[in-house]
Amino acid sequence: MSRTASDPSPARPVARGPLLLVALLAVCYAVAGLGAVASAGAGDLYTLLDRPDWAPPARLFAPVWSVLYATIAVSAWLVLRRPRPENRAAMVWWSLQLAFNLAWSPLFFAARQYGLAFADICLLLVALAATVVAFGRLNRPAALLLVPCLCWVAFAAALNLAIWIADTS
């Protein structure tokens, strides 16, 4: 049986090359940009917070996140280059972790709701871990690319918790 142009079969090819990578990078950096807008003046606020001694300097966050957003995009691209039904669930987790990531900056910096930000970053950790597991079943390098992000977010969660505790005492 031959396939027609109107056949919605999953075997139909999708854009898997450089354009898809550019689109995923655009999505990730749009999240970064929206987070930056929502956290205008974050550097000043960060220096005023009661931070633990192990807190990194404010200037470290932008370069780290710039690299992490690239790895988030490339990991999704590695998964999506090979179309298969399992990609859908994995990309739901990927999208959720981006949404939780996007929500954190306005909660922490704009609203100064450190407890809500901590709840959000915990949900981000769960979604990110689920993404790593789902990607690991589909493409091991894609999953490994997310491990530094998972570690950084775990560190950021600990920092968020320490700041929240200091703020409430």
CSV table of N, CA and C in Angstrom, one decimal:
chain,number,residue,atom,x,y,z
A,1,MET,N,0.8,-1.2,0.0
A,1,MET,CA,0.0,0.0,0.0
A,1,MET,C,0.9,1.2,0.0
A,2,SER,N,0.6,2.1,-0.9
A,2,SER,CA,1.5,3.3,-1.0
A,2,SER,C,0.9,4.4,-0.1
A,3,ARG,N,1.8,5.3,0.4
A,3,ARG,CA,1.4,6.4,1.3
A,3,ARG,C,1.1,7.6,0.4
A,4,THR,N,0.1,8.4,0.8
A,4,THR,CA,-0.2,9.6,0.1
A,4,THR,C,0.2,10.8,1.0
A,5,ALA,N,0.1,12.0,0.4
A,5,ALA,CA,0.5,13.2,1.1
A,5,ALA,C,-0.4,13.5,2.3
A,6,SER,N,-1.6,13.0,2.2
A,6,SER,CA,-2.6,13.3,3.3
A,6,SER,C,-2.5,12.2,4.4
A,7,ASP,N,-1.7,11.2,4.3
A,7,ASP,CA,-1.5,10.1,5.2
A,7,ASP,C,-0.8,10.7,6.5
A,8,PRO,N,-1.5,10.7,7.6
A,8,PRO,CA,-0.9,11.2,8.9
A,8,PRO,C,0.0,10.2,9.6
A,9,SER,N,0.4,9.2,8.9
A,9,SER,CA,1.2,8.1,9.5
A,9,SER,C,2.4,8.6,10.2
A,10,PRO,N,2.8,8.0,11.4
A,10,PRO,CA,3.9,8.4,12.1
A,10,PRO,C,5.2,8.1,11.4
A,11,ALA,N,5.2,7.3,10.3
A,11,ALA,CA,6.3,7.0,9.5
A,11,ALA,C,6.7,8.2,8.6
A,12,ARG,N,5.8,9.1,8.5
A,12,ARG,CA,6.1,10.3,7.7
A,12,ARG,C,7.2,11.1,8.2
A,13,PRO,N,8.2,11.5,7.4
A,13,PRO,CA,9.4,12.2,8.0
A,13,PRO,C,9.0,13.6,8.5
A,14,VAL,N,9.7,14.0,9.5
A,14,VAL,CA,9.6,15.4,10.1
A,14,VAL,C,11.0,16.0,10.0
A,15,ALA,N,11.0,17.4,10.2
A,15,ALA,CA,12.2,18.1,10.1
A,15,ALA,C,13.1,17.7,11.3
A,16,ARG,N,14.2,17.1,11.0
A,16,ARG,CA,15.1,16.6,12.1
A,16,ARG,C,16.5,17.2,12.0
A,17,GLY,N,16.7,18.0,11.1
A,17,GLY,CA,18.0,18.5,10.9
A,17,GLY,C,18.3,19.8,11.6
A,18,PRO,N,19.1,20.6,11.1
A,18,PRO,CA,19.5,21.9,11.7
A,18,PRO,C,18.4,22.8,12.0
A,19,LEU,N,17.4,22.9,11.2
A,19,LEU,CA,16.2,23.7,11.5
A,19,LEU,C,15.5,23.4,12.8
A,20,LEU,N,15.4,22.1,13.1
A,20,LEU,CA,14.8,21.6,14.3
A,20,LEU,C,15.7,22.1,15.5
A,21,LEU,N,17.0,21.9,15.3
A,21,LEU,CA,17.9,22.3,16.4
A,21,LEU,C,17.8,23.8,16.7
A,22,VAL,N,17.7,24.6,15.6
A,22,VAL,CA,17.6,26.0,15.8
A,22,VAL,C,16.3,26.4,16.5
A,23,ALA,N,15.2,25.7,16.1
A,23,ALA,CA,13.9,25.9,16.8
A,23,ALA,C,14.0,25.6,18.3
A,24,LEU,N,14.6,24.5,18.6
A,24,LEU,CA,14.7,24.1,20.0
A,24,LEU,C,15.6,25.0,20.8
A,25,LEU,N,16.7,25.5,20.2
A,25,LEU,CA,17.5,26.5,20.8
A,25,LEU,C,16.7,27.8,21.0
A,26,ALA,N,15.9,28.2,20.0
A,26,ALA,CA,15.1,29.4,20.2
A,26,ALA,C,14.1,29.2,21.3
A,27,VAL,N,13.5,28.1,21.5
A,27,VAL,CA,12.6,27.9,22.6
A,27,VAL,C,13.3,28.0,23.9
A,28,CYS,N,14.4,27.3,24.0
A,28,CYS,CA,15.2,27.4,25.3
A,28,CYS,C,15.7,28.8,25.6
A,29,TYR,N,16.2,29.5,24.6
A,29,TYR,CA,16.7,30.8,24.9
A,29,TYR,C,15.5,31.8,25.1
A,30,ALA,N,14.3,31.5,24.5
A,30,ALA,CA,13.2,32.3,24.8
A,30,ALA,C,12.8,32.2,26.3
A,31,VAL,N,12.8,31.0,26.8
A,31,VAL,CA,12.6,30.7,28.2
A,31,VAL,C,13.6,31.5,29.1
A,32,ALA,N,14.9,31.4,28.6
A,32,ALA,CA,15.9,32.2,29.3
A,32,ALA,C,15.7,33.7,29.3
A,33,GLY,N,15.3,34.2,28.1
A,33,GLY,CA,15.0,35.6,28.0
A,33,GLY,C,13.8,36.1,28.9
A,34,LEU,N,12.8,35.3,28.9
A,34,LEU,CA,11.6,35.6,29.7
A,34,LEU,C,12.0,35.6,31.2
A,35,GLY,N,12.8,34.6,31.5
A,35,GLY,CA,13.3,34.5,32.9
A,35,GLY,C,14.1,35.7,33.3
A,36,ALA,N,14.9,36.2,32.3
A,36,ALA,CA,15.8,37.4,32.6
A,36,ALA,C,14.9,38.6,32.8
A,37,VAL,N,13.9,38.8,31.9
A,37,VAL,CA,13.0,39.9,32.1
A,37,VAL,C,12.3,39.9,33.4
A,38,ALA,N,11.8,38.7,33.8
A,38,ALA,CA,11.1,38.5,35.1
A,38,ALA,C,12.0,38.7,36.3
A,39,SER,N,13.3,38.6,36.1
A,39,SER,CA,14.2,38.8,37.2
A,39,SER,C,15.1,40.0,37.0
A,40,ALA,N,14.6,41.0,36.4
A,40,ALA,CA,15.4,42.3,36.2
A,40,ALA,C,15.8,42.7,37.6
A,41,GLY,N,17.0,43.1,37.7
A,41,GLY,CA,17.6,43.5,39.0
A,41,GLY,C,17.9,42.4,40.0
A,42,ALA,N,17.9,41.1,39.4
A,42,ALA,CA,18.2,40.0,40.2
A,42,ALA,C,19.6,40.0,40.9
A,43,GLY,N,20.6,40.5,40.2
A,43,GLY,CA,21.9,40.6,40.7
A,43,GLY,C,21.9,41.5,42.0
A,44,ASP,N,21.3,42.6,41.9
A,44,ASP,CA,21.2,43.5,43.1
A,44,ASP,C,20.5,42.8,44.3
A,45,LEU,N,19.3,42.2,44.0
A,45,LEU,CA,18.6,41.5,45.0
A,45,LEU,C,19.4,40.3,45.6
A,46,TYR,N,20.1,39.6,44.7
A,46,TYR,CA,20.9,38.4,45.2
A,46,TYR,C,21.9,38.8,46.2
A,47,THR,N,22.6,40.0,45.9
A,47,THR,CA,23.6,40.4,46.8
A,47,THR,C,23.1,40.9,48.2
A,48,LEU,N,21.8,41.2,48.2
A,48,LEU,CA,21.2,41.7,49.4
A,48,LEU,C,20.6,40.5,50.3
A,49,LEU,N,20.5,39.4,49.6
A,49,LEU,CA,19.9,38.2,50.3
A,49,LEU,C,20.8,37.7,51.4
A,50,ASP,N,20.3,37.1,52.4
A,50,ASP,CA,21.0,36.4,53.5
A,50,ASP,C,21.4,35.0,52.9
A,51,ARG,N,22.6,34.9,52.2
A,51,ARG,CA,23.0,33.7,51.5
A,51,ARG,C,24.0,32.9,52.4
A,52,PRO,N,24.0,31.6,52.2
A,52,PRO,CA,25.0,30.8,52.9
A,52,PRO,C,26.4,31.1,52.3
A,53,ASP,N,27.4,30.7,53.1
A,53,ASP,CA,28.8,30.9,52.7
A,53,ASP,C,29.1,30.2,51.3
A,54,TRP,N,28.4,29.1,51.1
A,54,TRP,CA,28.7,28.4,49.9
A,54,TRP,C,28.0,28.9,48.6
A,55,ALA,N,27.3,30.0,48.7
A,55,ALA,CA,26.5,30.5,47.6
A,55,ALA,C,27.5,31.1,46.6
A,56,PRO,N,27.3,30.8,45.3
A,56,PRO,CA,28.2,31.3,44.3
A,56,PRO,C,28.0,32.8,44.0
A,57,PRO,N,28.9,33.5,43.4
A,57,PRO,CA,28.7,34.9,43.1
A,57,PRO,C,27.6,35.0,42.0
A,58,ALA,N,26.9,36.1,42.0
A,58,ALA,CA,25.8,36.4,41.0
A,58,ALA,C,26.3,36.3,39.6
A,59,ARG,N,27.5,36.7,39.3
A,59,ARG,CA,28.1,36.7,37.9
A,59,ARG,C,28.2,35.3,37.4
A,60,LEU,N,28.1,34.2,38.2
A,60,LEU,CA,28.3,32.9,37.7
A,60,LEU,C,27.0,32.3,37.0
A,61,PHE,N,25.8,32.8,37.4
A,61,PHE,CA,24.6,32.2,37.0
A,61,PHE,C,24.3,32.4,35.5
A,62,ALA,N,24.5,33.6,34.9
A,62,ALA,CA,24.2,33.7,33.5
A,62,ALA,C,25.1,32.8,32.6
A,63,PRO,N,26.4,32.7,32.8
A,63,PRO,CA,27.1,31.8,31.9
A,63,PRO,C,26.8,30.4,32.1
A,64,VAL,N,26.5,30.0,33.3
A,64,VAL,CA,26.2,28.6,33.6
A,64,VAL,C,24.8,28.3,32.9
A,65,TRP,N,23.8,29.1,33.0
A,65,TRP,CA,22.5,28.9,32.4
A,65,TRP,C,22.6,29.0,30.9
A,66,SER,N,23.5,29.8,30.4
A,66,SER,CA,23.6,29.9,28.9
A,66,SER,C,24.1,28.5,28.3
A,67,VAL,N,25.0,27.9,29.0
A,67,VAL,CA,25.5,26.6,28.6
A,67,VAL,C,24.4,25.5,28.8
A,68,LEU,N,23.7,25.6,30.0
A,68,LEU,CA,22.7,24.6,30.3
A,68,LEU,C,21.5,24.6,29.3
A,69,TYR,N,21.1,25.8,28.9
A,69,TYR,CA,20.0,25.9,28.0
A,69,TYR,C,20.4,25.3,26.6
A,70,ALA,N,21.6,25.5,26.2
A,70,ALA,CA,22.1,24.9,25.0
A,70,ALA,C,22.0,23.3,25.1
A,71,THR,N,22.4,22.8,26.2
A,71,THR,CA,22.4,21.3,26.4
A,71,THR,C,21.0,20.8,26.5
A,72,ILE,N,20.1,21.6,27.0
A,72,ILE,CA,18.6,21.2,27.1
A,72,ILE,C,18.1,21.1,25.7
A,73,ALA,N,18.4,22.1,24.8
A,73,ALA,CA,18.0,22.1,23.4
A,73,ALA,C,18.6,20.9,22.7
A,74,VAL,N,19.9,20.7,22.8
A,74,VAL,CA,20.6,19.7,22.0
A,74,VAL,C,20.1,18.3,22.5
A,75,SER,N,19.8,18.1,23.7
A,75,SER,CA,19.3,16.8,24.2
A,75,SER,C,17.9,16.5,23.5
A,76,ALA,N,17.1,17.5,23.5
A,76,ALA,CA,15.8,17.2,22.8
A,76,ALA,C,16.0,17.0,21.3
A,77,TRP,N,16.9,17.7,20.7
A,77,TRP,CA,17.1,17.5,19.3
A,77,TRP,C,17.6,16.0,19.0
A,78,LEU,N,18.5,15.6,19.9
A,78,LEU,CA,19.0,14.2,19.7
A,78,LEU,C,17.9,13.2,19.8
A,79,VAL,N,16.9,13.4,20.7
A,79,VAL,CA,15.8,12.5,20.8
A,79,VAL,C,14.9,12.6,19.6
A,80,LEU,N,14.6,13.8,19.2
A,80,LEU,CA,13.6,14.1,18.1
A,80,LEU,C,14.1,13.7,16.7
A,81,ARG,N,15.4,13.6,16.6
A,81,ARG,CA,16.0,13.3,15.2
A,81,ARG,C,15.5,11.9,14.7
A,82,ARG,N,15.1,11.1,15.6
A,82,ARG,CA,14.6,9.7,15.3
A,82,ARG,C,13.1,9.7,15.7
A,83,PRO,N,12.2,9.9,14.8
A,83,PRO,CA,10.8,9.9,15.2
A,83,PRO,C,10.3,8.5,15.6
A,84,ARG,N,9.6,8.5,16.8
A,84,ARG,CA,9.0,7.3,17.3
A,84,ARG,C,8.0,7.7,18.3
A,85,PRO,N,7.0,6.8,18.5
A,85,PRO,CA,5.9,7.2,19.4
A,85,PRO,C,6.3,7.5,20.9
A,86,GLU,N,7.4,6.9,21.4
A,86,GLU,CA,7.9,7.2,22.7
A,86,GLU,C,8.4,8.6,22.9
A,87,ASN,N,8.7,9.3,21.8
A,87,ASN,CA,9.2,10.6,21.9
A,87,ASN,C,8.2,11.6,22.6
A,88,ARG,N,6.9,11.3,22.3
A,88,ARG,CA,5.8,12.2,22.8
A,88,ARG,C,5.9,12.3,24.4
A,89,ALA,N,5.9,11.2,25.1
A,89,ALA,CA,6.0,11.3,26.6
A,89,ALA,C,7.3,11.9,27.0
A,90,ALA,N,8.4,11.6,26.4
A,90,ALA,CA,9.6,12.2,26.8
A,90,ALA,C,9.6,13.7,26.6
A,91,MET,N,9.0,14.2,25.5
A,91,MET,CA,8.9,15.6,25.2
A,91,MET,C,7.9,16.3,26.1
A,92,VAL,N,6.9,15.6,26.6
A,92,VAL,CA,6.1,16.2,27.6
A,92,VAL,C,6.9,16.5,28.9
A,93,TRP,N,7.7,15.6,29.3
A,93,TRP,CA,8.5,15.9,30.5
A,93,TRP,C,9.5,17.0,30.2
A,94,TRP,N,10.1,17.0,29.0
A,94,TRP,CA,11.0,18.1,28.6
A,94,TRP,C,10.3,19.4,28.7
A,95,SER,N,9.1,19.5,28.2
A,95,SER,CA,8.3,20.7,28.2
A,95,SER,C,8.0,21.2,29.6
A,96,LEU,N,7.6,20.2,30.4
A,96,LEU,CA,7.3,20.5,31.8
A,96,LEU,C,8.5,21.1,32.6
A,97,GLN,N,9.7,20.5,32.3
A,97,GLN,CA,10.8,21.0,33.1
A,97,GLN,C,11.1,22.5,32.6
A,98,LEU,N,10.9,22.7,31.3
A,98,LEU,CA,11.1,24.1,30.8
A,98,LEU,C,10.1,25.1,31.5
A,99,ALA,N,8.8,24.6,31.6
A,99,ALA,CA,7.8,25.4,32.2
A,99,ALA,C,8.1,25.7,33.7
A,100,PHE,N,8.5,24.7,34.4
A,100,PHE,CA,8.9,25.0,35.8
A,100,PHE,C,10.1,25.9,35.9
A,101,ASN,N,11.0,25.7,35.0
A,101,ASN,CA,12.2,26.5,34.9
A,101,ASN,C,11.8,28.0,34.7
A,102,LEU,N,10.9,28.2,33.8
A,102,LEU,CA,10.4,29.5,33.5
A,102,LEU,C,9.7,30.2,34.7
A,103,ALA,N,9.0,29.4,35.4
A,103,ALA,CA,8.2,29.9,36.5
A,103,ALA,C,9.1,30.3,37.7
A,104,TRP,N,10.3,29.7,37.8
A,104,TRP,CA,11.1,30.0,39.0
A,104,TRP,C,11.5,31.4,39.2
A,105,SER,N,12.1,32.0,38.2
A,105,SER,CA,12.6,33.4,38.3
A,105,SER,C,11.6,34.4,38.7
A,106,PRO,N,10.4,34.4,38.1
A,106,PRO,CA,9.4,35.4,38.7
A,106,PRO,C,9.0,35.1,40.1
A,107,LEU,N,8.9,33.9,40.5
A,107,LEU,CA,8.6,33.5,41.8
A,107,LEU,C,9.7,34.0,42.8
A,108,PHE,N,10.9,33.7,42.5
A,108,PHE,CA,12.0,34.0,43.4
A,108,PHE,C,12.4,35.5,43.4
A,109,PHE,N,12.6,36.0,42.2
A,109,PHE,CA,13.1,37.4,42.1
A,109,PHE,C,12.0,38.5,42.1
A,110,ALA,N,11.0,38.3,41.2
A,110,ALA,CA,10.0,39.4,41.1
A,110,ALA,C,9.0,39.3,42.3
A,111,ALA,N,8.5,38.2,42.7
A,111,ALA,CA,7.5,38.1,43.8
A,111,ALA,C,8.2,37.9,45.1
A,112,ARG,N,9.5,37.5,45.1
A,112,ARG,CA,10.2,37.2,46.4
A,112,ARG,C,9.4,36.2,47.3
A,113,GLN,N,8.9,35.2,46.6
A,113,GLN,CA,8.1,34.1,47.2
A,113,GLN,C,9.1,32.9,47.3
A,114,TYR,N,10.0,33.0,48.2
A,114,TYR,CA,11.0,31.9,48.3
A,114,TYR,C,10.5,30.5,48.5
A,115,GLY,N,9.4,30.4,49.3
A,115,GLY,CA,8.8,29.1,49.6
A,115,GLY,C,8.1,28.6,48.3
A,116,LEU,N,7.4,29.4,47.6
A,116,LEU,CA,6.8,29.0,46.3
A,116,LEU,C,7.9,28.7,45.3
A,117,ALA,N,8.9,29.4,45.3
A,117,ALA,CA,10.0,29.2,44.3
A,117,ALA,C,10.7,27.8,44.7
A,118,PHE,N,10.8,27.5,46.0
A,118,PHE,CA,11.3,26.2,46.4
A,118,PHE,C,10.4,25.1,45.9
A,119,ALA,N,9.1,25.3,46.1
A,119,ALA,CA,8.2,24.2,45.6
A,119,ALA,C,8.3,24.0,44.1
A,120,ASP,N,8.4,25.2,43.4
A,120,ASP,CA,8.6,25.1,41.9
A,120,ASP,C,9.9,24.4,41.6
A,121,ILE,N,11.0,24.7,42.2
A,121,ILE,CA,12.2,24.1,41.8
A,121,ILE,C,12.3,22.6,42.2
A,122,CYS,N,11.5,22.2,43.2
A,122,CYS,CA,11.4,20.8,43.5
A,122,CYS,C,10.6,20.1,42.4
A,123,LEU,N,9.6,20.7,41.9
A,123,LEU,CA,8.8,20.2,40.7
A,123,LEU,C,9.7,20.1,39.5
A,124,LEU,N,10.5,21.2,39.3
A,124,LEU,CA,11.5,21.2,38.2
A,124,LEU,C,12.5,20.0,38.3
A,125,LEU,N,12.9,19.7,39.5
A,125,LEU,CA,13.8,18.6,39.7
A,125,LEU,C,13.2,17.3,39.3
A,126,VAL,N,11.9,17.1,39.7
A,126,VAL,CA,11.2,15.9,39.4
A,126,VAL,C,11.0,15.8,37.9
A,127,ALA,N,10.6,16.9,37.2
A,127,ALA,CA,10.4,16.9,35.8
A,127,ALA,C,11.7,16.6,35.0
A,128,LEU,N,12.8,17.2,35.5
A,128,LEU,CA,14.1,17.1,34.9
A,128,LEU,C,14.6,15.6,35.1
A,129,ALA,N,14.4,15.1,36.3
A,129,ALA,CA,14.8,13.7,36.5
A,129,ALA,C,14.0,12.7,35.6
A,130,ALA,N,12.7,13.0,35.5
A,130,ALA,CA,11.9,12.2,34.6
A,130,ALA,C,12.3,12.3,33.1
A,131,THR,N,12.7,13.5,32.7
A,131,THR,CA,13.2,13.8,31.4
A,131,THR,C,14.5,13.0,31.1
A,132,VAL,N,15.4,13.0,32.1
A,132,VAL,CA,16.6,12.2,32.0
A,132,VAL,C,16.3,10.7,31.8
A,133,VAL,N,15.4,10.2,32.6
A,133,VAL,CA,15.0,8.8,32.5
A,133,VAL,C,14.4,8.5,31.1
A,134,ALA,N,13.4,9.3,30.7
A,134,ALA,CA,12.7,9.1,29.5
A,134,ALA,C,13.7,9.2,28.3
A,135,PHE,N,14.6,10.2,28.3
A,135,PHE,CA,15.6,10.4,27.3
A,135,PHE,C,16.6,9.2,27.3
A,136,GLY,N,16.9,8.8,28.5
A,136,GLY,CA,17.8,7.6,28.6
A,136,GLY,C,17.3,6.4,27.9
A,137,ARG,N,16.0,6.2,27.8
A,137,ARG,CA,15.5,5.1,27.1
A,137,ARG,C,15.5,5.2,25.6
A,138,LEU,N,15.6,6.5,25.2
A,138,LEU,CA,15.6,6.8,23.7
A,138,LEU,C,16.9,7.1,23.1
A,139,ASN,N,17.8,7.8,23.9
A,139,ASN,CA,19.1,8.2,23.4
A,139,ASN,C,20.0,8.6,24.6
A,140,ARG,N,20.9,7.7,24.9
A,140,ARG,CA,21.7,7.8,26.1
A,140,ARG,C,22.5,9.2,26.1
A,141,PRO,N,23.1,9.6,25.0
A,141,PRO,CA,23.8,10.9,25.0
A,141,PRO,C,22.9,12.1,25.4
A,142,ALA,N,21.6,12.0,24.9
A,142,ALA,CA,20.6,13.0,25.2
A,142,ALA,C,20.4,13.1,26.7
A,143,ALA,N,20.3,12.0,27.3
A,143,ALA,CA,20.1,11.9,28.8
A,143,ALA,C,21.3,12.4,29.5
A,144,LEU,N,22.5,12.0,29.1
A,144,LEU,CA,23.7,12.5,29.7
A,144,LEU,C,23.9,14.0,29.6
A,145,LEU,N,23.5,14.6,28.5
A,145,LEU,CA,23.6,16.0,28.4
A,145,LEU,C,22.8,16.8,29.4
A,146,LEU,N,21.8,16.1,30.0
A,146,LEU,CA,20.9,16.8,31.0
A,146,LEU,C,21.4,16.6,32.4
A,147,VAL,N,22.4,15.7,32.6
A,147,VAL,CA,22.9,15.5,34.0
A,147,VAL,C,23.5,16.7,34.6
A,148,PRO,N,24.3,17.5,33.9
A,148,PRO,CA,24.8,18.7,34.5
A,148,PRO,C,23.7,19.7,35.0
A,149,CYS,N,22.7,19.8,34.1
A,149,CYS,CA,21.5,20.6,34.5
A,149,CYS,C,20.9,20.1,35.7
A,150,LEU,N,20.7,18.8,35.8
A,150,LEU,CA,20.1,18.2,37.0
A,150,LEU,C,20.9,18.5,38.3
A,151,CYS,N,22.2,18.4,38.1
A,151,CYS,CA,23.1,18.7,39.3
A,151,CYS,C,23.0,20.2,39.7
A,152,TRP,N,23.0,21.1,38.7
A,152,TRP,CA,22.9,22.5,38.9
A,152,TRP,C,21.6,22.9,39.6
A,153,VAL,N,20.5,22.3,39.1
A,153,VAL,CA,19.2,22.6,39.7
A,153,VAL,C,19.1,22.1,41.1
A,154,ALA,N,19.7,20.9,41.4
A,154,ALA,CA,19.7,20.4,42.7
A,154,ALA,C,20.5,21.3,43.6
A,155,PHE,N,21.6,21.8,43.2
A,155,PHE,CA,22.4,22.8,43.9
A,155,PHE,C,21.6,24.1,44.1
A,156,ALA,N,20.9,24.6,43.1
A,156,ALA,CA,20.1,25.8,43.2
A,156,ALA,C,18.9,25.6,44.1
A,157,ALA,N,18.4,24.4,44.2
A,157,ALA,CA,17.3,24.1,45.1
A,157,ALA,C,17.8,24.2,46.5
A,158,ALA,N,18.9,23.6,46.8
A,158,ALA,CA,19.5,23.7,48.1
A,158,ALA,C,19.8,25.2,48.5
A,159,LEU,N,20.3,26.0,47.6
A,159,LEU,CA,20.5,27.4,47.8
A,159,LEU,C,19.2,28.1,48.0
A,160,ASN,N,18.1,27.8,47.2
A,160,ASN,CA,16.8,28.4,47.4
A,160,ASN,C,16.3,28.1,48.8
A,161,LEU,N,16.4,26.8,49.2
A,161,LEU,CA,15.9,26.4,50.6
A,161,LEU,C,16.7,27.2,51.6
A,162,ALA,N,18.0,27.3,51.5
A,162,ALA,CA,18.8,28.0,52.5
A,162,ALA,C,18.4,29.5,52.6
A,163,ILE,N,18.1,30.1,51.5
A,163,ILE,CA,17.7,31.5,51.5
A,163,ILE,C,16.3,31.7,52.1
A,164,TRP,N,15.4,30.7,51.7
A,164,TRP,CA,14.0,30.8,52.3
A,164,TRP,C,14.1,30.6,53.8
A,165,ILE,N,14.9,29.7,54.3
A,165,ILE,CA,15.0,29.5,55.7
A,165,ILE,C,15.5,30.7,56.4
A,166,ALA,N,16.6,31.3,55.8
A,166,ALA,CA,17.2,32.5,56.4
A,166,ALA,C,16.2,33.7,56.4
A,167,ASP,N,15.4,33.7,55.3
A,167,ASP,CA,14.4,34.8,55.2
A,167,ASP,C,13.3,34.7,56.2
A,168,THR,N,12.9,33.5,56.6
A,168,THR,CA,11.8,33.3,57.6
A,168,THR,C,12.3,33.3,59.1
A,169,SER,N,13.6,33.3,59.3
A,169,SER,CA,14.1,33.3,60.7
A,169,SER,C,14.4,34.7,61.2
